[in-house]
Short mmCIF file of C-alpha atoms in Angstrom, two decimals:
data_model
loop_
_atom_site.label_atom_id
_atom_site.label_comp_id
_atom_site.label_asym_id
_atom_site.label_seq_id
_atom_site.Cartn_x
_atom_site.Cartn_y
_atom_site.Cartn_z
CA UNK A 1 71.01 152.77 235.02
CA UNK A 2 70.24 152.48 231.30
CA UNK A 3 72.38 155.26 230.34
CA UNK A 4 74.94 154.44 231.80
CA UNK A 5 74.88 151.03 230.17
CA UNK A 6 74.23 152.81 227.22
CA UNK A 7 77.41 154.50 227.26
CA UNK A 8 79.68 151.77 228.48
CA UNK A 9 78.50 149.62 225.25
CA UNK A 10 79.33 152.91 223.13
CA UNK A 11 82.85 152.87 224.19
CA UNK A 12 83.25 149.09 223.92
CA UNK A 13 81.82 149.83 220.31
CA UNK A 14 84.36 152.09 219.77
CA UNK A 15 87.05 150.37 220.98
CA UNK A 16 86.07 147.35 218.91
CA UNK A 17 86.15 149.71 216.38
CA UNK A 18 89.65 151.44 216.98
CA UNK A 19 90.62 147.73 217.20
CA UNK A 20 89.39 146.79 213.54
CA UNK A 21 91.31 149.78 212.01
CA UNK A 22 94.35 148.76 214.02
CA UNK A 23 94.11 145.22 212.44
CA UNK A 24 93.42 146.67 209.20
CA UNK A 25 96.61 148.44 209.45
CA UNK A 26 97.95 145.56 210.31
CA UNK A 27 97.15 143.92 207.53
CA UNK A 28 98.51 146.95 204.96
CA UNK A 29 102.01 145.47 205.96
CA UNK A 30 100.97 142.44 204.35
CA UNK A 31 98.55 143.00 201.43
CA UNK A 32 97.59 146.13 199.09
CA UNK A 33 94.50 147.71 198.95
CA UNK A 34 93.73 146.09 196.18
CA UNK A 35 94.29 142.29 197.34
CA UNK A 36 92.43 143.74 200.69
CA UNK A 37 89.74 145.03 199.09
CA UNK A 38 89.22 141.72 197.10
CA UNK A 39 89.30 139.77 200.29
CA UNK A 40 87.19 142.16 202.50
CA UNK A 41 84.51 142.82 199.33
CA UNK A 42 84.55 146.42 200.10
CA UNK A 43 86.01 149.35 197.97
CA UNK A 44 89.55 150.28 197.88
CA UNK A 45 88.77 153.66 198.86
CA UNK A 46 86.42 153.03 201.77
CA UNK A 47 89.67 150.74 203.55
CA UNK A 48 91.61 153.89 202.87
CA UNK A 49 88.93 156.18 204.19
CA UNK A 50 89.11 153.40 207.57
CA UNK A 51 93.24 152.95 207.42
CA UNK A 52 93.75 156.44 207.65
CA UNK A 53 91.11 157.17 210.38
CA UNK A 54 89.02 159.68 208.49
CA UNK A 55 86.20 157.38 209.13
CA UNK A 56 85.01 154.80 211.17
CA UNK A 57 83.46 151.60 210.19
CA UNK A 58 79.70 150.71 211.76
CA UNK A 59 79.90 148.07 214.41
CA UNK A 60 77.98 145.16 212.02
CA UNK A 61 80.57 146.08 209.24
CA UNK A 62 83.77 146.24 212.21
CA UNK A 63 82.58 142.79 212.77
CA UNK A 64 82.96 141.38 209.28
CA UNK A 65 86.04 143.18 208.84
CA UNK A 66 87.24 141.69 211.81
CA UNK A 67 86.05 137.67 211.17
CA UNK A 68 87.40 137.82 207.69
CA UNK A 69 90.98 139.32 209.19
CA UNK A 70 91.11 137.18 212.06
CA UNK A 71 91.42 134.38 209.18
CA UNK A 72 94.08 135.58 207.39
CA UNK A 73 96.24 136.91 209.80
CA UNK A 74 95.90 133.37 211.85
CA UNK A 75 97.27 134.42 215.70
CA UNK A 76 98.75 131.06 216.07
CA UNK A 77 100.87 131.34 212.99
CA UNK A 78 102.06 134.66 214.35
CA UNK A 79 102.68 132.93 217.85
CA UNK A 80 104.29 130.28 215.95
CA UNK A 81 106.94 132.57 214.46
CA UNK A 82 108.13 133.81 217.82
CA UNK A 83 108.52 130.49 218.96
CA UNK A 84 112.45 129.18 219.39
CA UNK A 85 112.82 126.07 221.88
CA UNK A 86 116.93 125.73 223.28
CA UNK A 87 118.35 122.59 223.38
CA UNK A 88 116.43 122.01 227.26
CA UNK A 89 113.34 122.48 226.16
CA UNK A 90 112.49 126.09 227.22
CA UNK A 91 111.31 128.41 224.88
CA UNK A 92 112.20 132.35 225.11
CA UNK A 93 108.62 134.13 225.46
CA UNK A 94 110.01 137.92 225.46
CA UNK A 95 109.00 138.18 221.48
CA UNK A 96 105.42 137.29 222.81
CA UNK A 97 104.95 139.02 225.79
CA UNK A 98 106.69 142.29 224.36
CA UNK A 99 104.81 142.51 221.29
CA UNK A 100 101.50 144.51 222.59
CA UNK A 101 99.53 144.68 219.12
CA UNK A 102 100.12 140.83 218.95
CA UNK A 103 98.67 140.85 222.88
CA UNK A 104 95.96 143.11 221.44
CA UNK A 105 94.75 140.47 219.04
CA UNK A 106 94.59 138.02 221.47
CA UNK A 107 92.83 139.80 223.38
CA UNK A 108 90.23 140.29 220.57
CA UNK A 109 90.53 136.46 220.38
CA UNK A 110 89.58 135.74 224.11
CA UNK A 111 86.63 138.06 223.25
CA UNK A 112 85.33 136.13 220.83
CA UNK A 113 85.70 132.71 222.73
CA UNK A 114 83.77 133.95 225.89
CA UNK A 115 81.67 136.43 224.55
CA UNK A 116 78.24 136.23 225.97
CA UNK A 117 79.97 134.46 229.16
CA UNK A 118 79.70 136.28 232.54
CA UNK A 119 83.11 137.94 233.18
CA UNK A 120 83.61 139.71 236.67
CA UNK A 121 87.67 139.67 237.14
CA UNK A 122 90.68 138.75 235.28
CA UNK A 123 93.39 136.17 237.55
CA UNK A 124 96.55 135.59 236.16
CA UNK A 125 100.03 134.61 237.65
CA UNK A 126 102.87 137.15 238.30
CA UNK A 127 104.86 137.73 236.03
CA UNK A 128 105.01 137.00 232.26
CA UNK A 129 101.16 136.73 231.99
CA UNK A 130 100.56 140.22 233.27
CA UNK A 131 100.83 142.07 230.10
CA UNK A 132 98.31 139.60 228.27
CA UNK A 133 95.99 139.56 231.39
CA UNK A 134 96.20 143.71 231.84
CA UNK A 135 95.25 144.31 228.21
CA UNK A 136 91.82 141.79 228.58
CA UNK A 137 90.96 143.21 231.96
CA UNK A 138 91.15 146.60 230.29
CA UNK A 139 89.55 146.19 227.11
CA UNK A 140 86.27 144.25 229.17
CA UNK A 141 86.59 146.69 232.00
CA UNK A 142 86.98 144.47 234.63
CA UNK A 143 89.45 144.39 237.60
CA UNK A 144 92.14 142.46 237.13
CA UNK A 145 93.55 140.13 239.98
CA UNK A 146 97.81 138.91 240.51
CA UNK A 147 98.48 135.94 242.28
CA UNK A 148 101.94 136.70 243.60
CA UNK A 149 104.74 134.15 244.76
CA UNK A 150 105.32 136.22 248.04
CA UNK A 151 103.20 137.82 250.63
CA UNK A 152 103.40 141.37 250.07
CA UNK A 153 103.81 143.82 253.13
CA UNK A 154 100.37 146.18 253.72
CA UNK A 155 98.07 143.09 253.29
CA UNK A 156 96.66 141.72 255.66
CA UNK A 157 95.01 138.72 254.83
CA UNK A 158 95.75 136.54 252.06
CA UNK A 159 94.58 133.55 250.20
CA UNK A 160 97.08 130.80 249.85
CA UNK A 161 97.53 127.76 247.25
CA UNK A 162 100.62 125.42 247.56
CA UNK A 163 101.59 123.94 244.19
CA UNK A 164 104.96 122.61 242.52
CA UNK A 165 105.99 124.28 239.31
CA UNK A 166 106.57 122.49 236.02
CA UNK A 167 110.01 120.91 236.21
CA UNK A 168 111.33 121.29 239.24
CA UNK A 169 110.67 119.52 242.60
CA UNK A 170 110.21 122.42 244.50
CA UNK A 171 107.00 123.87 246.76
CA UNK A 172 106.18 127.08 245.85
CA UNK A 173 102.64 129.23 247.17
CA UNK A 174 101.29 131.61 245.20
CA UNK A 175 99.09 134.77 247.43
CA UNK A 176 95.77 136.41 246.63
CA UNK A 177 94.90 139.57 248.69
CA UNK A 178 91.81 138.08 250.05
CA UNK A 179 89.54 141.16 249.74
CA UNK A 180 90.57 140.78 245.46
CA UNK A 181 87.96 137.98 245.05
CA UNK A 182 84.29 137.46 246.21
CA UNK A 183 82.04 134.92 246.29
CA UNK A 184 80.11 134.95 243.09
CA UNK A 185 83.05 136.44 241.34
CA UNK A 186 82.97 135.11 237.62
CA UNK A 187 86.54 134.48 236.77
CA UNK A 188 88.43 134.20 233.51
CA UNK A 189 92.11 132.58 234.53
CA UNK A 190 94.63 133.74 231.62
CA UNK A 191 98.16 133.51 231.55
CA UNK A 192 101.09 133.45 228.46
CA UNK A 193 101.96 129.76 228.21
CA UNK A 194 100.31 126.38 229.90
CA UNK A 195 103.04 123.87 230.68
CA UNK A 196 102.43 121.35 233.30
CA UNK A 197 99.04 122.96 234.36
CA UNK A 198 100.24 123.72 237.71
CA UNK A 199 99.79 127.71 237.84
CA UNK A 200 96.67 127.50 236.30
CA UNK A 201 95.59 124.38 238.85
CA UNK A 202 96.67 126.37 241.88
CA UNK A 203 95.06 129.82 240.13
CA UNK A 204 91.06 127.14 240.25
CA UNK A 205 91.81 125.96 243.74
CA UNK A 206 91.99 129.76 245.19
CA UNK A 207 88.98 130.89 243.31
CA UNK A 208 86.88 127.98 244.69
CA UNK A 209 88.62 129.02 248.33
CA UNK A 210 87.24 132.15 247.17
CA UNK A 211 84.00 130.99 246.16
CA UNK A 212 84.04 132.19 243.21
CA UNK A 213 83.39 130.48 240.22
CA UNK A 214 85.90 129.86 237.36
CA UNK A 215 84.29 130.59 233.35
CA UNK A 216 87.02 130.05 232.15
CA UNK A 217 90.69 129.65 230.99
CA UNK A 218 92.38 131.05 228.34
CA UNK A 219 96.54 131.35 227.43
CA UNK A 220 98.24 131.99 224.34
CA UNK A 221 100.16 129.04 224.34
CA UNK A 222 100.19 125.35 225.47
CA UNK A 223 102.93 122.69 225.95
CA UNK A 224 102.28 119.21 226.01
CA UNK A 225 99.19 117.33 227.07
CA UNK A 226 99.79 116.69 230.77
CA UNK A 227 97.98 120.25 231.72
CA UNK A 228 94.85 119.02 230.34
CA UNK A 229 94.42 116.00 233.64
CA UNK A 230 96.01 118.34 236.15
CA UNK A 231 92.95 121.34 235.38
CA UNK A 232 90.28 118.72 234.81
CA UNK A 233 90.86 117.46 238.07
CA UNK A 234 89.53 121.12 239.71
CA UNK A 235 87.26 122.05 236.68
CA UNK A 236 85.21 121.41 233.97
CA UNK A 237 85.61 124.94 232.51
CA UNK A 238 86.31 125.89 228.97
CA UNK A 239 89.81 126.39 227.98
CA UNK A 240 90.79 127.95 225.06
CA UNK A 241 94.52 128.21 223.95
CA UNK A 242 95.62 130.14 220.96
CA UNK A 243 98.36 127.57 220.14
CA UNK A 244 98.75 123.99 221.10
CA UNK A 245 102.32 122.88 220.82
CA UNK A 246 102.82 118.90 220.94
CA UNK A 247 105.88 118.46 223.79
CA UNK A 248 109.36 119.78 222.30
CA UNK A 249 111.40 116.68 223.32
CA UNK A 250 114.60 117.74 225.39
CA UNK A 251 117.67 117.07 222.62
#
């Protein structure tokens, strides 16, 4: 057993590692080596030694490159860029969802919010929280479970939550395969954007039909306040959103 725990930390140490260098060239768009290496403390030559992958950082020293990034390339300013609301109210998430190294970095972010917190399965509502959702379950190696809005064909049993999305009037179910979640399942709920709370709500109630037991929430983007009543209702969890976004008034 210990070896093979042994190796499944290696690769999440390299990954973590690949995933420094990646933000580090992510950050070469922005600053020289110079201003990096002044911000970092480390020599110019040893970030070009990392940049161009002839090396790799040790995990302690991937970690303070990472804190000290994670600062200056703040994820919610980044989020808040992409961000365009129309004259209704909606705002267009395809820069967001599209934009995998951006996903990456949230993912990194998630990390850091729940590390040390016992993760078992990633849920997430089809569709636009997939891509976010996909990249954490990956990068923590855990399965990775999509409540759909239809039963699909070749399942037989399903788990079923009836909820009414943000701003319409309508009933709509969302469907777990009920074999995707067991009791004593740790869940982390993440999605793209938190509106009216409702997806997420209906995403607590079928993990408790489950049995399973929710650690926590996490999205990249929040709208409003009304969310927070709706999922304190079903759960005390944490929730962590990248970017909180006081409610774009309808012009």
């Amino acid at each position: 057993g210990a070896s093979v725990m042994k190796a499944g930390s290696r690769i999440l140490d390299l990954k973590y590692k690949l995933m420094t260098i990646e933000l580090l060239n992510l950050a070469k768009n922005y600053y020289t080596y110079r201003e990096l290496a002044q911000i970092i403390n480390l020599p110019e030559t040893v970030l070009s030694r990392y940049v161009k992958g002839h090396v790799l950082p040790t995990i302690q020293r991937a970690e303070s490159i990472n804190k000290t990034l994670q600062k200056i390339l703040r994820l919610e300013n980044e989020l808040q860029k992409r961000i365009r609301f129309d004259e209704l109210g909606y705002f267009d998430n395809t820069e967001i969802i599209s934009d995998t190294l951006l996903l990456e970095r949230a993912v990194q972010h998630a990390i850091n919010q729940f590390a040390g917190k016992r993760i078992t399965k990633i849920v997430t509502a089809a569709v636009d929280g997939v891509p976010i959702a996909t990249l954490l379950a990956h990068r923590l190696s855990v399965g990775l479970v999509i409540a759909k809005k239809s039963r699909e064909v070749g399942v037989r049993e399903f788990i079923e939550e009836v909820y009414i999305p943000s701003k319409t009037a309508v009933m709509m179910s969302l469907y777990v395969p009920r074999d995707c979640l067991r009791k004593g399942d740790c869940i982390l709920i993440v999605d793209d954007v938190v509106d009216s709370g409702e997806t997420q709500r209906a995403l607590v109630k079928i993990a408790q039909k489950a049995k399973a037991e929710v650690t926590g929430i996490f999205a990249l983007v929040s709208i409003g306040e009304e969310w927070k009543n709706r999922i304190e209702q079903v759960t005390k969890c944490p929730v962590e959103i990248v970017l909180e976004i006081k409610k774009k008034p309808a012009t």
